[in-house]
Amino acid sequence: MRTFVVGDIHGGLKALVQVLERTPYSKKDRFIFLGDYVDGWSDSAPVISFLLKFSEHQKCIFLRGNHDELLTGYLETGEANPMWLEHGGVSGKESYDALSENDKQHHILFFRNLENYFIDKKNRLFCHAGFANIYGPEHEYYSNTVYWDRTLWEMVCSLDPSLSPEDSKYPKRLKNFKEIYIGHTPTTKIDRTVPTNFANVWNIDTGAAFLGPLTILDIDSKEFWQSDAVAQLYPNEKGRNK
Ligand SMILES: [Mn+2]
């Protein structure tokens, strides 16, 4: 069995379909989705419909992203947070406003069942954003930290590569896990469009919401597959500018 990890999709269904076509997976393989399925390109609700179908015949673990949580809040209360709307929420809202009530209830169930993080048998952690507690995500005082945190990624980006894990200054957070897989902070912010690794952290969000492609990575071989730049698949749309 192979395990594939999938970066932030952000409503880019065409990119998801394309990168899956390029990925050599079989029925036995497992997919771990890092969250942020919605907000960005115009296919937010169709992405969730696709994932619900996909998971009927493929083992999937679906993690929660901050955008999934924000959209769920809108679906449950009808209140649209202005800050959410400004950061891609408009496309998610429009996509869901066009959905039937029946499908909407089905999708709300999908969003409620998302997991905040997952640790596999080889002590590899998967979460949308990161964590701040030195003992790991299960010790977070605020459980939403794992899909909002940016400090983990910023820390490893600026970590002195000559520092060894035995050094007393080495970040204790990193020593809890063999590897840590995250999305949330696009690698395009540091001018990279491929999965990016610092210390034992792997960032798979290659900026699909903006000008980058969508990425799927095999966690054992580190081989990866990408869609075209998602903006090219939605030529009449702007995607997210924030
Ligand atoms: Mn994201």
mmCIF file with all atom_site columns, N, CA and C in Angstrom, residues 113-169:
data_model
loop_
_atom_site.group_PDB
_atom_site.id
_atom_site.type_symbol
_atom_site.label_atom_id
_atom_site.label_alt_id
_atom_site.label_comp_id
_atom_site.label_asym_id
_atom_site.label_entity_id
_atom_site.label_seq_id
_atom_site.pdbx_PDB_ins_code
_atom_site.Cartn_x
_atom_site.Cartn_y
_atom_site.Cartn_z
_atom_site.occupancy
_atom_site.B_iso_or_equiv
_atom_site.pdbx_formal_charge
_atom_site.auth_seq_id
_atom_site.auth_comp_id
_atom_site.auth_asym_id
_atom_site.auth_atom_id
_atom_site.pdbx_PDB_model_num
ATOM 1   N N  . ASN A 1 113 ? -17.229 15.837 9.895  1.00 0.00 ? 113 ASN A N  1
ATOM 2   C CA . ASN A 1 113 ? -16.457 14.612 10.144 1.00 0.00 ? 113 ASN A CA 1
ATOM 3   C C  . ASN A 1 113 ? -14.967 14.747 9.850  1.00 0.00 ? 113 ASN A C  1
ATOM 4   N N  . LEU A 1 114 ? -14.523 15.910 9.408  1.00 0.00 ? 114 LEU A N  1
ATOM 5   C CA . LEU A 1 114 ? -13.093 16.089 9.129  1.00 0.00 ? 114 LEU A CA 1
ATOM 6   C C  . LEU A 1 114 ? -12.299 15.907 10.419 1.00 0.00 ? 114 LEU A C  1
ATOM 7   N N  . GLU A 1 115 ? -11.069 15.426 10.272 1.00 0.00 ? 115 GLU A N  1
ATOM 8   C CA . GLU A 1 115 ? -10.206 15.243 11.442 1.00 0.00 ? 115 GLU A CA 1
ATOM 9   C C  . GLU A 1 115 ? -9.216  16.399 11.528 1.00 0.00 ? 115 GLU A C  1
ATOM 10  N N  . ASN A 1 116 ? -8.865  16.776 12.764 1.00 0.00 ? 116 ASN A N  1
ATOM 11  C CA . ASN A 1 116 ? -7.939  17.898 12.920 1.00 0.00 ? 116 ASN A CA 1
ATOM 12  C C  . ASN A 1 116 ? -6.496  17.512 12.605 1.00 0.00 ? 116 ASN A C  1
ATOM 13  N N  . TYR A 1 117 ? -6.132  16.275 12.912 1.00 0.00 ? 117 TYR A N  1
ATOM 14  C CA . TYR A 1 117 ? -4.786  15.800 12.551 1.00 0.00 ? 117 TYR A CA 1
ATOM 15  C C  . TYR A 1 117 ? -4.795  14.279 12.553 1.00 0.00 ? 117 TYR A C  1
ATOM 16  N N  . PHE A 1 118 ? -3.738  13.700 11.987 1.00 0.00 ? 118 PHE A N  1
ATOM 17  C CA . PHE A 1 118 ? -3.630  12.242 11.910 1.00 0.00 ? 118 PHE A CA 1
ATOM 18  C C  . PHE A 1 118 ? -2.167  11.868 12.121 1.00 0.00 ? 118 PHE A C  1
ATOM 19  N N  . ILE A 1 119 ? -1.928  10.828 12.932 1.00 0.00 ? 119 ILE A N  1
ATOM 20  C CA . ILE A 1 119 ? -0.563  10.332 13.151 1.00 0.00 ? 119 ILE A CA 1
ATOM 21  C C  . ILE A 1 119 ? -0.547  8.879  12.684 1.00 0.00 ? 119 ILE A C  1
ATOM 22  N N  . ASP A 1 120 ? 0.345   8.530  11.752 1.00 0.00 ? 120 ASP A N  1
ATOM 23  C CA . ASP A 1 120 ? 0.330   7.162  11.237 1.00 0.00 ? 120 ASP A CA 1
ATOM 24  C C  . ASP A 1 120 ? 1.187   6.237  12.105 1.00 0.00 ? 120 ASP A C  1
ATOM 25  N N  . LYS A 1 121 ? 1.263   4.963  11.712 1.00 0.00 ? 121 LYS A N  1
ATOM 26  C CA . LYS A 1 121 ? 1.955   3.958  12.533 1.00 0.00 ? 121 LYS A CA 1
ATOM 27  C C  . LYS A 1 121 ? 3.453   4.184  12.584 1.00 0.00 ? 121 LYS A C  1
ATOM 28  N N  . LYS A 1 122 ? 3.984   4.958  11.647 1.00 0.00 ? 122 LYS A N  1
ATOM 29  C CA . LYS A 1 122 ? 5.421   5.259  11.665 1.00 0.00 ? 122 LYS A CA 1
ATOM 30  C C  . LYS A 1 122 ? 5.708   6.614  12.322 1.00 0.00 ? 122 LYS A C  1
ATOM 31  N N  . ASN A 1 123 ? 4.757   7.090  13.123 1.00 0.00 ? 123 ASN A N  1
ATOM 32  C CA . ASN A 1 123 ? 4.894   8.367  13.832 1.00 0.00 ? 123 ASN A CA 1
ATOM 33  C C  . ASN A 1 123 ? 5.123   9.555  12.904 1.00 0.00 ? 123 ASN A C  1
ATOM 34  N N  . ARG A 1 124 ? 4.382   9.561  11.798 1.00 0.00 ? 124 ARG A N  1
ATOM 35  C CA . ARG A 1 124 ? 4.397   10.716 10.896 1.00 0.00 ? 124 ARG A CA 1
ATOM 36  C C  . ARG A 1 124 ? 3.099   11.476 11.125 1.00 0.00 ? 124 ARG A C  1
ATOM 37  N N  . LEU A 1 125 ? 3.232   12.791 11.353 1.00 0.00 ? 125 LEU A N  1
ATOM 38  C CA . LEU A 1 125 ? 2.055   13.636 11.632 1.00 0.00 ? 125 LEU A CA 1
ATOM 39  C C  . LEU A 1 125 ? 1.572   14.318 10.352 1.00 0.00 ? 125 LEU A C  1
ATOM 40  N N  . PHE A 1 126 ? 0.268   14.389 10.210 1.00 0.00 ? 126 PHE A N  1
ATOM 41  C CA . PHE A 1 126 ? -0.361  15.110 9.103  1.00 0.00 ? 126 PHE A CA 1
ATOM 42  C C  . PHE A 1 126 ? -1.344  16.105 9.692  1.00 0.00 ? 126 PHE A C  1
ATOM 43  N N  . CYS A 1 127 ? -1.201  17.377 9.362  1.00 0.00 ? 127 CYS A N  1
ATOM 44  C CA . CYS A 1 127 ? -2.211  18.361 9.764  1.00 0.00 ? 127 CYS A CA 1
ATOM 45  C C  . CYS A 1 127 ? -2.201  19.504 8.769  1.00 0.00 ? 127 CYS A C  1
ATOM 46  N N  . HIS A 1 128 ? -3.267  20.311 8.780  1.00 0.00 ? 128 HIS A N  1
ATOM 47  C CA . HIS A 1 128 ? -3.368  21.352 7.754  1.00 0.00 ? 128 HIS A CA 1
ATOM 48  C C  . HIS A 1 128 ? -2.272  22.403 7.879  1.00 0.00 ? 128 HIS A C  1
ATOM 49  N N  . ALA A 1 129 ? -2.036  22.899 9.098  1.00 0.00 ? 129 ALA A N  1
ATOM 50  C CA . ALA A 1 129 ? -1.199  24.092 9.231  1.00 0.00 ? 129 ALA A CA 1
ATOM 51  C C  . ALA A 1 129 ? 0.071   23.888 10.053 1.00 0.00 ? 129 ALA A C  1
ATOM 52  N N  . GLY A 1 130 ? -0.073  23.317 11.250 1.00 0.00 ? 130 GLY A N  1
ATOM 53  C CA . GLY A 1 130 ? 1.087   23.177 12.136 1.00 0.00 ? 130 GLY A CA 1
ATOM 54  C C  . GLY A 1 130 ? 0.618   23.013 13.564 1.00 0.00 ? 130 GLY A C  1
ATOM 55  N N  . PHE A 1 131 ? 1.510   23.192 14.514 1.00 0.00 ? 131 PHE A N  1
ATOM 56  C CA . PHE A 1 131 ? 1.118   23.200 15.925 1.00 0.00 ? 131 PHE A CA 1
ATOM 57  C C  . PHE A 1 131 ? 2.151   24.007 16.680 1.00 0.00 ? 131 PHE A C  1
ATOM 58  N N  . ALA A 1 132 ? 1.787   24.448 17.871 1.00 0.00 ? 132 ALA A N  1
ATOM 59  C CA . ALA A 1 132 ? 2.677   25.328 18.630 1.00 0.00 ? 132 ALA A CA 1
ATOM 60  C C  . ALA A 1 132 ? 3.135   24.699 19.935 1.00 0.00 ? 132 ALA A C  1
ATOM 61  N N  . ASN A 1 133 ? 2.341   23.760 20.460 1.00 0.00 ? 133 ASN A N  1
ATOM 62  C CA . ASN A 1 133 ? 2.706   23.150 21.736 1.00 0.00 ? 133 ASN A CA 1
ATOM 63  C C  . ASN A 1 133 ? 3.943   22.261 21.575 1.00 0.00 ? 133 ASN A C  1
ATOM 64  N N  . ILE A 1 134 ? 4.896   22.352 22.505 1.00 0.00 ? 134 ILE A N  1
ATOM 65  C CA . ILE A 1 134 ? 6.143   21.587 22.329 1.00 0.00 ? 134 ILE A CA 1
ATOM 66  C C  . ILE A 1 134 ? 5.926   20.083 22.446 1.00 0.00 ? 134 ILE A C  1
ATOM 67  N N  . TYR A 1 135 ? 4.782   19.661 23.012 1.00 0.00 ? 135 TYR A N  1
ATOM 68  C CA . TYR A 1 135 ? 4.521   18.222 23.152 1.00 0.00 ? 135 TYR A CA 1
ATOM 69  C C  . TYR A 1 135 ? 3.660   17.656 22.015 1.00 0.00 ? 135 TYR A C  1
ATOM 70  N N  . GLY A 1 136 ? 3.249   18.517 21.099 1.00 0.00 ? 136 GLY A N  1
ATOM 71  C CA . GLY A 1 136 ? 2.481   18.020 19.952 1.00 0.00 ? 136 GLY A CA 1
ATOM 72  C C  . GLY A 1 136 ? 1.050   18.495 19.934 1.00 0.00 ? 136 GLY A C  1
ATOM 73  N N  . PRO A 1 137 ? 0.341   18.234 18.826 1.00 0.00 ? 137 PRO A N  1
ATOM 74  C CA . PRO A 1 137 ? -0.998  18.801 18.609 1.00 0.00 ? 137 PRO A CA 1
ATOM 75  C C  . PRO A 1 137 ? -2.051  18.339 19.612 1.00 0.00 ? 137 PRO A C  1
ATOM 76  N N  . GLU A 1 138 ? -1.886  17.131 20.164 1.00 0.00 ? 138 GLU A N  1
ATOM 77  C CA . GLU A 1 138 ? -2.903  16.667 21.112 1.00 0.00 ? 138 GLU A CA 1
ATOM 78  C C  . GLU A 1 138 ? -2.870  17.472 22.410 1.00 0.00 ? 138 GLU A C  1
ATOM 79  N N  . HIS A 1 139 ? -1.815  18.255 22.619 1.00 0.00 ? 139 HIS A N  1
ATOM 80  C CA . HIS A 1 139 ? -1.700  19.076 23.831 1.00 0.00 ? 139 HIS A CA 1
ATOM 81  C C  . HIS A 1 139 ? -2.096  20.537 23.605 1.00 0.00 ? 139 HIS A C  1
ATOM 82  N N  . GLU A 1 140 ? -2.537  20.873 22.402 1.00 0.00 ? 140 GLU A N  1
ATOM 83  C CA . GLU A 1 140 ? -2.926  22.259 22.141 1.00 0.00 ? 140 GLU A CA 1
ATOM 84  C C  . GLU A 1 140 ? -4.097  22.665 23.034 1.00 0.00 ? 140 GLU A C  1
ATOM 85  N N  . TYR A 1 141 ? -4.019  23.835 23.622 1.00 0.00 ? 141 TYR A N  1
ATOM 86  C CA . TYR A 1 141 ? -5.126  24.341 24.430 1.00 0.00 ? 141 TYR A CA 1
ATOM 87  C C  . TYR A 1 141 ? -6.309  24.677 23.519 1.00 0.00 ? 141 TYR A C  1
ATOM 88  N N  . TYR A 1 142 ? -6.016  25.292 22.366 1.00 0.00 ? 142 TYR A N  1
ATOM 89  C CA . TYR A 1 142 ? -7.043  25.600 21.384 1.00 0.00 ? 142 TYR A CA 1
ATOM 90  C C  . TYR A 1 142 ? -6.908  24.620 20.222 1.00 0.00 ? 142 TYR A C  1
ATOM 91  N N  . SER A 1 143 ? -7.892  23.751 20.048 1.00 0.00 ? 143 SER A N  1
ATOM 92  C CA . SER A 1 143 ? -7.746  22.684 19.050 1.00 0.00 ? 143 SER A CA 1
ATOM 93  C C  . SER A 1 143 ? -7.659  23.233 17.627 1.00 0.00 ? 143 SER A C  1
ATOM 94  N N  . ASN A 1 144 ? -8.157  24.471 17.402 1.00 0.00 ? 144 ASN A N  1
ATOM 95  C CA . ASN A 1 144 ? -8.093  25.014 16.038 1.00 0.00 ? 144 ASN A CA 1
ATOM 96  C C  . ASN A 1 144 ? -6.690  25.472 15.635 1.00 0.00 ? 144 ASN A C  1
ATOM 97  N N  . THR A 1 145 ? -5.754  25.481 16.574 1.00 0.00 ? 145 THR A N  1
ATOM 98  C CA . THR A 1 145 ? -4.367  25.867 16.242 1.00 0.00 ? 145 THR A CA 1
ATOM 99  C C  . THR A 1 145 ? -3.840  25.032 15.083 1.00 0.00 ? 145 THR A C  1
ATOM 100 N N  . VAL A 1 146 ? -4.179  23.742 15.035 1.00 0.00 ? 146 VAL A N  1
ATOM 101 C CA . VAL A 1 146 ? -3.595  22.857 14.014 1.00 0.00 ? 146 VAL A CA 1
ATOM 102 C C  . VAL A 1 146 ? -4.036  23.194 12.594 1.00 0.00 ? 146 VAL A C  1
ATOM 103 N N  . TYR A 1 147 ? -5.105  23.979 12.461 1.00 0.00 ? 147 TYR A N  1
ATOM 104 C CA . TYR A 1 147 ? -5.420  24.413 11.089 1.00 0.00 ? 147 TYR A CA 1
ATOM 105 C C  . TYR A 1 147 ? -5.280  25.921 10.865 1.00 0.00 ? 147 TYR A C  1
ATOM 106 N N  . TRP A 1 148 ? -4.640  26.599 11.822 1.00 0.00 ? 148 TRP A N  1
ATOM 107 C CA . TRP A 1 148 ? -4.345  28.033 11.630 1.00 0.00 ? 148 TRP A CA 1
ATOM 108 C C  . TRP A 1 148 ? -2.859  28.372 11.784 1.00 0.00 ? 148 TRP A C  1
ATOM 109 N N  . ASP A 1 149 ? -2.114  27.582 12.515 1.00 0.00 ? 149 ASP A N  1
ATOM 110 C CA . ASP A 1 149 ? -0.746  27.927 12.903 1.00 0.00 ? 149 ASP A CA 1
ATOM 111 C C  . ASP A 1 149 ? 0.165   28.207 11.701 1.00 0.00 ? 149 ASP A C  1
ATOM 112 N N  . ARG A 1 150 ? 0.978   29.244 11.788 1.00 0.00 ? 150 ARG A N  1
ATOM 113 C CA . ARG A 1 150 ? 2.015   29.436 10.787 1.00 0.00 ? 150 ARG A CA 1
ATOM 114 C C  . ARG A 1 150 ? 3.416   29.408 11.408 1.00 0.00 ? 150 ARG A C  1
ATOM 115 N N  . THR A 1 151 ? 3.458   29.304 12.728 1.00 0.00 ? 151 THR A N  1
ATOM 116 C CA . THR A 1 151 ? 4.771   29.414 13.387 1.00 0.00 ? 151 THR A CA 1
ATOM 117 C C  . THR A 1 151 ? 5.655   28.203 13.107 1.00 0.00 ? 151 THR A C  1
ATOM 118 N N  . LEU A 1 152 ? 5.052   27.018 12.979 1.00 0.00 ? 152 LEU A N  1
ATOM 119 C CA . LEU A 1 152 ? 5.858   25.818 12.716 1.00 0.00 ? 152 LEU A CA 1
ATOM 120 C C  . LEU A 1 152 ? 6.611   25.964 11.396 1.00 0.00 ? 152 LEU A C  1
ATOM 121 N N  . TRP A 1 153 ? 5.880   26.368 10.360 1.00 0.00 ? 153 TRP A N  1
ATOM 122 C CA . TRP A 1 153 ? 6.503   26.500 9.039  1.00 0.00 ? 153 TRP A CA 1
ATOM 123 C C  . TRP A 1 153 ? 7.531   27.639 9.019  1.00 0.00 ? 153 TRP A C  1
ATOM 124 N N  . GLU A 1 154 ? 7.177   28.787 9.605  1.00 0.00 ? 154 GLU A N  1
ATOM 125 C CA . GLU A 1 154 ? 8.122   29.913 9.619  1.00 0.00 ? 154 GLU A CA 1
ATOM 126 C C  . GLU A 1 154 ? 9.383   29.541 10.394 1.00 0.00 ? 154 GLU A C  1
ATOM 127 N N  . MET A 1 155 ? 9.193   28.758 11.446 1.00 0.00 ? 155 MET A N  1
ATOM 128 C CA . MET A 1 155 ? 10.348  28.339 12.255 1.00 0.00 ? 155 MET A CA 1
ATOM 129 C C  . MET A 1 155 ? 11.295  27.462 11.444 1.00 0.00 ? 155 MET A C  1
ATOM 130 N N  . VAL A 1 156 ? 10.764  26.454 10.747 1.00 0.00 ? 156 VAL A N  1
ATOM 131 C CA . VAL A 1 156 ? 11.682  25.568 10.005 1.00 0.00 ? 156 VAL A CA 1
ATOM 132 C C  . VAL A 1 156 ? 12.292  26.255 8.787  1.00 0.00 ? 156 VAL A C  1
ATOM 133 N N  . CYS A 1 157 ? 11.555  27.208 8.207  1.00 0.00 ? 157 CYS A N  1
ATOM 134 C CA . CYS A 1 157 ? 12.114  27.965 7.075  1.00 0.00 ? 157 CYS A CA 1
ATOM 135 C C  . CYS A 1 157 ? 13.368  28.730 7.487  1.00 0.00 ? 157 CYS A C  1
ATOM 136 N N  . SER A 1 158 ? 13.380  29.177 8.726  1.00 0.00 ? 158 SER A N  1
ATOM 137 C CA . SER A 1 158 ? 14.500  30.024 9.158  1.00 0.00 ? 158 SER A CA 1
ATOM 138 C C  . SER A 1 158 ? 15.461  29.287 10.089 1.00 0.00 ? 158 SER A C  1
ATOM 139 N N  . LEU A 1 159 ? 15.272  27.969 10.224 1.00 0.00 ? 159 LEU A N  1
ATOM 140 C CA . LEU A 1 159 ? 16.113  27.185 11.138 1.00 0.00 ? 159 LEU A CA 1
ATOM 141 C C  . LEU A 1 159 ? 17.530  27.034 10.575 1.00 0.00 ? 159 LEU A C  1
ATOM 142 N N  . ASP A 1 160 ? 18.529  27.212 11.432 1.00 0.00 ? 160 ASP A N  1
ATOM 143 C CA . ASP A 1 160 ? 19.928  27.028 11.028 1.00 0.00 ? 160 ASP A CA 1
ATOM 144 C C  . ASP A 1 160 ? 20.132  25.550 10.657 1.00 0.00 ? 160 ASP A C  1
ATOM 145 N N  . PRO A 1 161 ? 20.439  25.258 9.373  1.00 0.00 ? 161 PRO A N  1
ATOM 146 C CA . PRO A 1 161 ? 20.526  23.860 8.943  1.00 0.00 ? 161 PRO A CA 1
ATOM 147 C C  . PRO A 1 161 ? 21.676  23.090 9.600  1.00 0.00 ? 161 PRO A C  1
ATOM 148 N N  . SER A 1 162 ? 22.623  23.797 10.198 1.00 0.00 ? 162 SER A N  1
ATOM 149 C CA . SER A 1 162 ? 23.748  23.098 10.833 1.00 0.00 ? 162 SER A CA 1
ATOM 150 C C  . SER A 1 162 ? 23.404  22.638 12.261 1.00 0.00 ? 162 SER A C  1
ATOM 151 N N  . LEU A 1 163 ? 22.253  23.087 12.767 1.00 0.00 ? 163 LEU A N  1
ATOM 152 C CA . LEU A 1 163 ? 21.843  22.720 14.129 1.00 0.00 ? 163 LEU A CA 1
ATOM 153 C C  . LEU A 1 163 ? 21.361  21.261 14.143 1.00 0.00 ? 163 LEU A C  1
ATOM 154 N N  . SER A 1 164 ? 21.911  20.438 15.041 1.00 0.00 ? 164 SER A N  1
ATOM 155 C CA . SER A 1 164 ? 21.476  19.035 15.074 1.00 0.00 ? 164 SER A CA 1
ATOM 156 C C  . SER A 1 164 ? 20.389  18.863 16.124 1.00 0.00 ? 164 SER A C  1
ATOM 157 N N  . PRO A 1 165 ? 19.547  17.811 15.965 1.00 0.00 ? 165 PRO A N  1
ATOM 158 C CA . PRO A 1 165 ? 18.470  17.580 16.936 1.00 0.00 ? 165 PRO A CA 1
ATOM 159 C C  . PRO A 1 165 ? 18.982  17.379 18.366 1.00 0.00 ? 165 PRO A C  1
ATOM 160 N N  . GLU A 1 166 ? 20.257  17.045 18.504 1.00 0.00 ? 166 GLU A N  1
ATOM 161 C CA . GLU A 1 166 ? 20.828  16.859 19.855 1.00 0.00 ? 166 GLU A CA 1
ATOM 162 C C  . GLU A 1 166 ? 21.138  18.194 20.522 1.00 0.00 ? 166 GLU A C  1
ATOM 163 N N  . ASP A 1 167 ? 21.256  19.237 19.723 1.00 0.00 ? 167 ASP A N  1
ATOM 164 C CA . ASP A 1 167 ? 21.577  20.566 20.265 1.00 0.00 ? 167 ASP A CA 1
ATOM 165 C C  . ASP A 1 167 ? 20.428  21.049 21.156 1.00 0.00 ? 167 ASP A C  1
ATOM 166 N N  . SER A 1 168 ? 20.769  21.646 22.299 1.00 0.00 ? 168 SER A N  1
ATOM 167 C CA . SER A 1 168 ? 19.722  22.082 23.234 1.00 0.00 ? 168 SER A CA 1
ATOM 168 C C  . SER A 1 168 ? 18.837  23.178 22.640 1.00 0.00 ? 168 SER A C  1
ATOM 169 N N  . LYS A 1 169 ? 19.338  23.883 21.616 1.00 0.00 ? 169 LYS A N  1
ATOM 170 C CA . LYS A 1 169 ? 18.541  24.951 20.993 1.00 0.00 ? 169 LYS A CA 1
ATOM 171 C C  . LYS A 1 169 ? 17.610  24.433 19.892 1.00 0.00 ? 169 LYS A C  1
#
